[in-house]
């Protein structure tokens, strides 16, 4: 087995009961599926609530679309001046090189745009136009390669893109968003690591990990190849019901990331992607989880809990807040400590 892509294959290998094959085919006809062996091997087929299966095995609940869900939940389209570019914030752009991923997450915020039935990647002409756009906007300080998964591309292709970005003086930082170190760690080869480094400009890699079990020995080695090459590593985690929405799992995940030299960066509240309601938590539960994490884990283990505002209005940190005002004219602050104790502090 390499990568499972159909309902029949998932049934044959025991990841979906055969009596559900037809129902699951309705989901796979709508949304892409890919389950590579390194992640498939982590699934306990006897556990109906397995947190790895919950992320990657299609579920009939995905056909339940809620009125508030959106095909483009974070509003990429509204901020795309040329194909492949999203320019939402003045100093940075997304450069979407491909719509292909090694694994398709059931909660993906770009699930309507990714998959093998979508264009494989930017054409040569579209890439040239995207690079021209970056080159002609001197306020662009950072380019974020995203997708799809940019590390699905060959080292040769990545090297060419990185060289083009290196040649643009005002681009000082390149960031790559990827799930590859956990999805297919063997693809993070020494050659690929060399390809994504730019002389004189830092490449940051943000690794998407949602459960501590994803950080297998092979995944840790892949992360170590990046870190040993001097590439700073950050994490992105999506808060998912039944996957990582307990303090114990989140604490374990954040500690494991730090042990792998990955600085926890963002904890994303689940986006309003179609058919993902069964995986979203409510904001209050996310805030309470963050509060508990603050009370039990090192400052190194604290991500920022963020929400992408629909319509393309960007990310906002959504707390929790530890400061409130009190006093007749608000001259006192009340600051909460990590045990929940409250303390007055002068506003200035
Ligand atoms: S790896 Fe990222 S882009 Fe690909 S399916 Fe998962 S969340 Fe979506």
Short mmCIF file of C-alpha atoms and ligand atoms in Angstrom, two decimals:
data_model
loop_
_atom_site.label_atom_id
_atom_site.label_comp_id
_atom_site.label_asym_id
_atom_site.label_seq_id
_atom_site.Cartn_x
_atom_site.Cartn_y
_atom_site.Cartn_z
CA UNK A 1 0.00 0.00 0.00
CA UNK A 2 1.26 3.51 -0.78
CA UNK A 3 -1.55 6.06 -0.78
CA UNK A 4 -5.24 5.16 -0.50
CA UNK A 5 -7.48 7.36 -2.63
CA UNK A 6 -10.88 5.71 -3.05
CA UNK A 7 -13.72 4.43 -0.87
CA UNK A 8 -13.09 0.91 -2.22
CA UNK A 9 -9.42 1.06 -1.17
CA UNK A 10 -10.34 2.38 2.28
CA UNK A 11 -12.81 -0.53 2.69
CA UNK A 12 -10.34 -3.09 1.38
CA UNK A 13 -7.75 -2.03 3.97
CA UNK A 14 -10.25 -1.91 6.84
CA UNK A 15 -10.44 1.86 7.34
CA UNK A 16 -14.13 2.04 6.34
CA UNK A 17 -16.70 -0.74 7.01
CA UNK A 18 -17.74 -2.28 3.67
CA UNK A 19 -21.43 -1.57 4.35
CA UNK A 20 -20.57 2.16 4.23
CA UNK A 21 -18.69 2.06 0.91
CA UNK A 22 -21.53 3.49 -1.19
CA UNK A 23 -22.24 6.28 1.31
CA UNK A 24 -18.55 7.20 1.47
CA UNK A 25 -18.34 7.22 -2.34
CA UNK A 26 -20.74 10.19 -2.27
CA UNK A 27 -18.20 12.03 -0.10
CA UNK A 28 -15.18 11.06 -2.21
CA UNK A 29 -17.05 12.22 -5.33
CA UNK A 30 -17.27 15.67 -3.73
CA UNK A 31 -13.98 16.06 -1.81
CA UNK A 32 -10.48 14.73 -2.47
CA UNK A 33 -9.10 11.81 -0.47
CA UNK A 34 -5.49 10.73 -0.06
CA UNK A 35 -4.21 8.71 2.88
CA UNK A 36 -0.48 8.00 2.62
CA UNK A 37 0.97 4.98 4.39
CA UNK A 38 2.80 6.86 7.20
CA UNK A 39 -0.53 8.31 8.40
CA UNK A 40 -2.61 5.20 7.61
CA UNK A 41 -0.27 3.16 9.82
CA UNK A 42 -1.09 5.42 12.79
CA UNK A 43 -4.82 4.65 12.68
CA UNK A 44 -6.26 2.18 15.16
CA UNK A 45 -8.90 0.50 12.99
CA UNK A 46 -10.64 -0.87 16.09
CA UNK A 47 -11.18 2.58 17.59
CA UNK A 48 -14.27 4.28 16.11
CA UNK A 49 -13.06 7.61 17.60
CA UNK A 50 -9.45 7.38 16.48
CA UNK A 51 -8.14 10.99 16.26
CA UNK A 52 -5.97 10.29 13.20
CA UNK A 53 -8.84 8.61 11.33
CA UNK A 54 -11.09 11.54 12.22
CA UNK A 55 -8.76 13.90 10.37
CA UNK A 56 -8.30 11.88 7.18
CA UNK A 57 -10.99 9.21 6.68
CA UNK A 58 -14.03 10.64 4.85
CA UNK A 59 -17.23 10.84 6.85
CA UNK A 60 -20.81 11.15 5.62
CA UNK A 61 -21.17 14.18 7.93
CA UNK A 62 -19.16 16.07 5.28
CA UNK A 63 -22.27 16.14 3.10
CA UNK A 64 -24.09 18.13 5.80
CA UNK A 65 -23.48 21.71 4.67
CA UNK A 66 -24.51 24.44 7.12
CA UNK A 67 -25.93 27.77 5.90
CA UNK A 68 -23.04 29.71 7.45
CA UNK A 69 -20.37 27.63 5.66
CA UNK A 70 -18.56 29.12 2.70
CA UNK A 71 -16.75 27.65 -0.31
CA UNK A 72 -13.93 30.18 0.24
CA UNK A 73 -14.13 30.57 4.04
CA UNK A 74 -11.13 32.87 4.50
CA UNK A 75 -11.83 34.97 1.41
CA UNK A 76 -8.73 34.25 -0.66
CA UNK A 77 -10.59 35.09 -3.87
CA UNK A 78 -11.36 38.66 -2.86
CA UNK A 79 -7.66 39.42 -2.44
CA UNK A 80 -6.18 37.65 -5.46
CA UNK A 81 -4.89 40.25 -7.92
CA UNK A 82 -3.30 37.62 -10.21
CA UNK A 83 -3.56 33.84 -10.35
CA UNK A 84 -1.67 32.17 -7.50
CA UNK A 85 -1.27 35.33 -5.38
CA UNK A 86 -3.31 36.37 -2.33
CA UNK A 87 -2.36 39.88 -1.16
CA UNK A 88 -4.35 40.51 2.02
CA UNK A 89 -1.82 42.30 4.23
CA UNK A 90 0.46 45.03 2.87
CA UNK A 91 3.80 43.42 3.71
CA UNK A 92 3.20 39.81 2.65
CA UNK A 93 1.60 37.64 0.01
CA UNK A 94 0.59 34.02 -0.32
CA UNK A 95 2.00 32.30 -3.40
CA UNK A 96 -0.07 29.20 -4.16
CA UNK A 97 2.12 27.01 -6.35
CA UNK A 98 -0.03 23.88 -6.38
CA UNK A 99 -3.45 22.53 -5.46
CA UNK A 100 -2.14 19.05 -4.69
CA UNK A 101 -1.43 17.67 -1.19
CA UNK A 102 0.10 14.42 0.06
CA UNK A 103 -2.90 13.95 2.36
CA UNK A 104 -6.33 15.58 2.22
CA UNK A 105 -7.57 16.78 5.60
CA UNK A 106 -11.32 16.43 6.10
CA UNK A 107 -11.49 19.93 7.63
CA UNK A 108 -9.39 21.69 4.97
CA UNK A 109 -10.22 25.39 4.65
CA UNK A 110 -9.37 25.18 0.93
CA UNK A 111 -11.20 21.91 0.33
CA UNK A 112 -13.10 23.36 -2.63
CA UNK A 113 -9.79 24.32 -4.28
CA UNK A 114 -7.46 21.39 -3.56
CA UNK A 115 -7.35 17.92 -5.04
CA UNK A 116 -6.23 15.94 -8.06
CA UNK A 117 -9.18 17.13 -10.17
CA UNK A 118 -8.01 20.74 -9.76
CA UNK A 119 -5.22 22.28 -11.91
CA UNK A 120 -1.97 20.65 -10.71
CA UNK A 121 -0.17 23.93 -10.30
CA UNK A 122 0.63 27.31 -11.71
CA UNK A 123 1.55 27.22 -15.38
CA UNK A 124 4.92 28.63 -16.36
CA UNK A 125 3.21 31.83 -17.58
CA UNK A 126 1.07 32.16 -14.44
CA UNK A 127 4.12 31.70 -12.21
CA UNK A 128 5.99 34.35 -14.19
CA UNK A 129 3.05 36.75 -13.75
CA UNK A 130 2.87 36.00 -10.02
CA UNK A 131 6.62 36.64 -9.62
CA UNK A 132 6.25 39.87 -11.64
CA UNK A 133 3.52 40.97 -9.23
CA UNK A 134 5.79 40.33 -6.24
CA UNK A 135 8.70 42.08 -7.94
CA UNK A 136 6.62 45.16 -8.74
CA UNK A 137 5.32 45.62 -5.16
CA UNK A 138 8.23 46.78 -2.99
CA UNK A 139 6.14 46.62 0.19
CA UNK A 140 6.16 42.80 -0.03
CA UNK A 141 8.64 41.77 2.67
CA UNK A 142 7.55 38.14 3.05
CA UNK A 143 6.32 35.50 0.59
CA UNK A 144 4.40 32.54 2.00
CA UNK A 145 4.36 29.43 -0.18
CA UNK A 146 1.15 27.56 0.43
CA UNK A 147 -1.33 25.58 -1.56
CA UNK A 148 -1.98 22.69 -1.63
CA UNK A 149 1.32 21.59 -0.20
CA UNK A 150 4.35 23.29 -1.79
CA UNK A 151 6.65 20.47 -0.69
CA UNK A 152 4.82 18.06 -3.03
CA UNK A 153 6.79 19.77 -5.83
CA UNK A 154 10.13 18.44 -6.99
CA UNK A 155 13.35 19.84 -5.55
CA UNK A 156 14.17 21.12 -9.04
CA UNK A 157 10.93 23.12 -9.24
CA UNK A 158 11.23 24.44 -5.69
CA UNK A 159 14.84 25.45 -6.23
CA UNK A 160 13.82 27.46 -9.30
CA UNK A 161 11.04 29.27 -7.41
CA UNK A 162 13.30 30.01 -4.44
CA UNK A 163 16.00 31.41 -6.76
CA UNK A 164 13.44 33.69 -8.39
CA UNK A 165 12.31 34.95 -4.99
CA UNK A 166 15.92 35.41 -3.87
CA UNK A 167 16.48 37.68 -6.84
CA UNK A 168 13.80 40.11 -5.64
CA UNK A 169 15.62 42.54 -3.35
CA UNK A 170 12.66 43.63 -1.23
CA UNK A 171 11.60 40.04 -0.40
CA UNK A 172 13.48 39.36 2.82
CA UNK A 173 11.72 36.25 4.18
CA UNK A 174 10.14 33.17 2.60
CA UNK A 175 7.81 30.98 4.62
CA UNK A 176 6.58 27.55 3.55
CA UNK A 177 3.39 26.01 4.92
CA UNK A 178 3.45 22.22 4.73
CA UNK A 179 2.12 18.95 6.13
CA UNK A 180 4.81 16.90 4.38
CA UNK A 181 7.04 16.14 7.41
CA UNK A 182 4.15 14.20 8.98
CA UNK A 183 2.35 13.03 5.83
CA UNK A 184 5.33 11.67 3.91
CA UNK A 185 8.47 12.32 5.95
CA UNK A 186 10.73 10.50 3.48
CA UNK A 187 9.99 13.19 0.88
CA UNK A 188 11.79 15.74 3.05
CA UNK A 189 15.13 14.72 1.62
CA UNK A 190 18.50 16.43 2.03
CA UNK A 191 18.14 17.61 -1.57
CA UNK A 192 14.72 19.15 -0.90
CA UNK A 193 16.06 20.86 2.23
CA UNK A 194 18.91 22.39 0.20
CA UNK A 195 16.42 23.47 -2.48
CA UNK A 196 14.31 25.57 -0.12
CA UNK A 197 17.20 27.50 1.43
CA UNK A 198 18.02 30.90 0.02
CA UNK A 199 21.42 32.42 0.55
CA UNK A 200 21.19 35.49 2.76
CA UNK A 201 17.42 35.26 3.32
CA UNK A 202 15.74 33.07 5.92
CA UNK A 203 13.28 30.36 4.94
CA UNK A 204 10.84 29.55 7.71
CA UNK A 205 8.85 26.31 7.57
CA UNK A 206 5.45 26.13 9.29
CA UNK A 207 4.55 22.48 9.88
CA UNK A 208 0.87 21.55 10.17
CA UNK A 209 0.42 19.02 13.01
CA UNK A 210 -2.78 18.35 14.97
CA UNK A 211 -2.11 15.37 17.21
CA UNK A 212 1.03 14.21 19.05
CA UNK A 213 0.81 10.78 17.39
CA UNK A 214 1.57 12.44 14.04
CA UNK A 215 5.08 13.18 15.31
CA UNK A 216 6.43 9.69 14.66
CA UNK A 217 10.14 8.88 14.72
CA UNK A 218 10.24 9.41 10.93
CA UNK A 219 8.37 12.72 11.17
CA UNK A 220 10.78 13.88 13.90
CA UNK A 221 13.73 12.95 11.69
CA UNK A 222 12.24 14.93 8.80
CA UNK A 223 11.83 17.96 11.08
CA UNK A 224 15.39 17.48 12.34
CA UNK A 225 16.71 17.55 8.75
CA UNK A 226 15.08 20.96 8.34
CA UNK A 227 16.18 22.30 11.74
CA UNK A 228 19.74 20.98 11.37
CA UNK A 229 19.98 22.89 8.10
CA UNK A 230 19.27 26.08 10.02
CA UNK A 231 15.64 26.42 8.94
CA UNK A 232 13.50 27.85 11.78
CA UNK A 233 10.39 25.74 12.33
CA UNK A 234 6.95 26.94 13.41
CA UNK A 235 3.74 24.99 13.89
CA UNK A 236 0.18 25.35 12.75
CA UNK A 237 -2.53 23.35 14.48
CA UNK A 238 -6.25 23.33 13.77
CA UNK A 239 -8.47 22.95 16.82
CA UNK A 240 -10.63 19.92 16.04
CA UNK A 241 -13.43 18.30 18.02
CA UNK A 242 -12.55 14.75 18.97
CA UNK A 243 -8.94 15.18 17.84
CA UNK A 244 -7.13 17.68 20.04
CA UNK A 245 -9.81 19.56 22.02
CA UNK A 246 -8.68 18.36 25.45
CA UNK A 247 -5.98 19.92 27.62
CA UNK A 248 -4.12 16.61 27.84
CA UNK A 249 -3.82 16.14 24.06
CA UNK A 250 -3.05 19.80 23.35
CA UNK A 251 -0.44 19.90 26.11
CA UNK A 252 1.17 16.70 24.73
CA UNK A 253 1.16 18.09 21.21
CA UNK A 254 2.70 21.45 22.11
CA UNK A 255 5.43 19.82 24.22
CA UNK A 256 6.21 17.33 21.42
CA UNK A 257 6.48 20.19 18.92
CA UNK A 258 8.93 22.09 21.13
CA UNK A 259 10.96 18.91 21.65
CA UNK A 260 11.21 18.72 17.83
CA UNK A 261 12.50 22.32 17.74
CA UNK A 262 9.18 23.54 16.31
CA UNK A 263 7.92 26.71 17.99
CA UNK A 264 4.12 26.55 18.42
CA UNK A 265 2.81 29.44 16.32
CA UNK A 266 -0.90 29.30 15.54
CA UNK A 267 -3.82 27.34 16.95
CA UNK A 268 -6.50 27.94 14.32
CA UNK A 269 -10.15 27.96 15.20
CA UNK A 270 -11.88 25.74 12.63
CA UNK A 271 -12.84 27.69 9.51
CA UNK A 272 -16.37 27.66 8.12
CA UNK A 273 -15.42 25.21 5.37
CA UNK A 274 -18.33 23.25 3.89
CA UNK A 275 -19.22 20.01 5.66
CA UNK A 276 -16.85 20.49 8.58
CA UNK A 277 -19.32 21.40 11.35
CA UNK A 278 -18.80 18.04 13.09
CA UNK A 279 -15.10 18.92 13.54
CA UNK A 280 -15.49 22.48 14.82
CA UNK A 281 -15.55 23.43 18.50
CA UNK A 282 -17.06 26.60 19.89
CA UNK A 283 -14.90 29.62 20.60
CA UNK A 284 -15.51 29.53 24.37
CA UNK A 285 -14.24 25.93 24.49
CA UNK A 286 -11.12 26.97 22.56
CA UNK A 287 -10.48 29.85 24.96
CA UNK A 288 -10.89 27.55 27.97
CA UNK A 289 -8.42 25.12 26.41
CA UNK A 290 -5.89 27.94 25.95
CA UNK A 291 -6.41 29.00 29.56
CA UNK A 292 -5.69 25.48 30.77
CA UNK A 293 -2.64 25.21 28.53
CA UNK A 294 -1.28 28.46 29.99
CA UNK A 295 -1.67 26.98 33.46
CA UNK A 296 0.18 23.76 32.78
CA UNK A 297 2.81 24.19 30.07
CA UNK A 298 5.94 26.27 29.50
CA UNK A 299 5.68 29.60 27.68
CA UNK A 300 7.51 27.92 24.80
CA UNK A 301 4.45 25.69 24.36
CA UNK A 302 1.91 28.50 23.91
CA UNK A 303 0.51 29.10 20.41
CA UNK A 304 -1.68 32.09 19.55
CA UNK A 305 -5.33 31.09 19.19
CA UNK A 306 -6.59 32.77 16.00
CA UNK A 307 -9.63 32.94 13.82
CA UNK A 308 -9.71 33.89 10.13
CA UNK A 309 -12.53 36.36 9.64
CA UNK A 310 -14.73 35.36 6.67
CA UNK A 311 -14.59 37.69 3.70
CA UNK A 312 -10.81 37.91 3.70
CA UNK A 313 -10.50 40.27 6.67
CA UNK A 314 -7.51 38.34 8.03
CA UNK A 315 -6.58 36.61 11.24
CA UNK A 316 -7.40 37.91 14.69
CA UNK A 317 -6.21 36.52 18.02
CA UNK A 318 -9.31 35.42 19.92
CA UNK A 319 -8.03 35.22 23.43
CA UNK A 320 -8.65 34.44 26.07
CA UNK A 321 -7.94 37.86 27.58
CA UNK A 322 -6.41 37.99 31.05
CA UNK A 323 -7.16 41.65 31.69
CA UNK A 324 -10.43 43.42 32.54
CA UNK A 325 -11.04 46.95 33.82
CA UNK A 326 -12.64 47.82 37.14
CA UNK A 327 -13.08 50.87 39.38
CA UNK A 328 -15.57 53.71 38.95
CA UNK A 329 -13.70 55.25 36.02
CA UNK A 330 -11.79 52.19 34.83
CA UNK A 331 -8.54 53.21 36.50
CA UNK A 332 -7.82 49.73 37.75
CA UNK A 333 -7.10 46.62 35.75
CA UNK A 334 -7.83 43.13 37.01
CA UNK A 335 -5.28 40.65 35.79
CA UNK A 336 -5.91 36.94 36.01
CA UNK A 337 -3.02 34.63 36.90
CA UNK A 338 -2.38 31.15 35.52
CA UNK A 339 -4.31 29.56 38.42
CA UNK A 340 -7.39 31.72 37.79
CA UNK A 341 -6.61 34.08 40.73
CA UNK A 342 -7.48 37.76 40.15
CA UNK A 343 -5.19 40.70 40.96
CA UNK A 344 -5.64 44.45 40.73
CA UNK A 345 -3.05 46.44 38.84
CA UNK A 346 -2.95 50.16 38.03
CA UNK A 347 -3.82 50.93 34.42
CA UNK A 348 -0.79 53.24 34.25
S1 LIG B 1 -2.50 19.70 3.84
FE1 LIG B 1 -3.34 21.79 4.11
S2 LIG B 1 -4.08 22.40 2.07
FE2 LIG B 1 -3.79 20.15 2.04
S3 LIG B 1 -5.77 19.28 2.60
FE3 LIG B 1 -4.63 19.48 4.52
S4 LIG B 1 -5.23 21.52 5.30
FE4 LIG B 1 -5.81 21.44 3.12
#
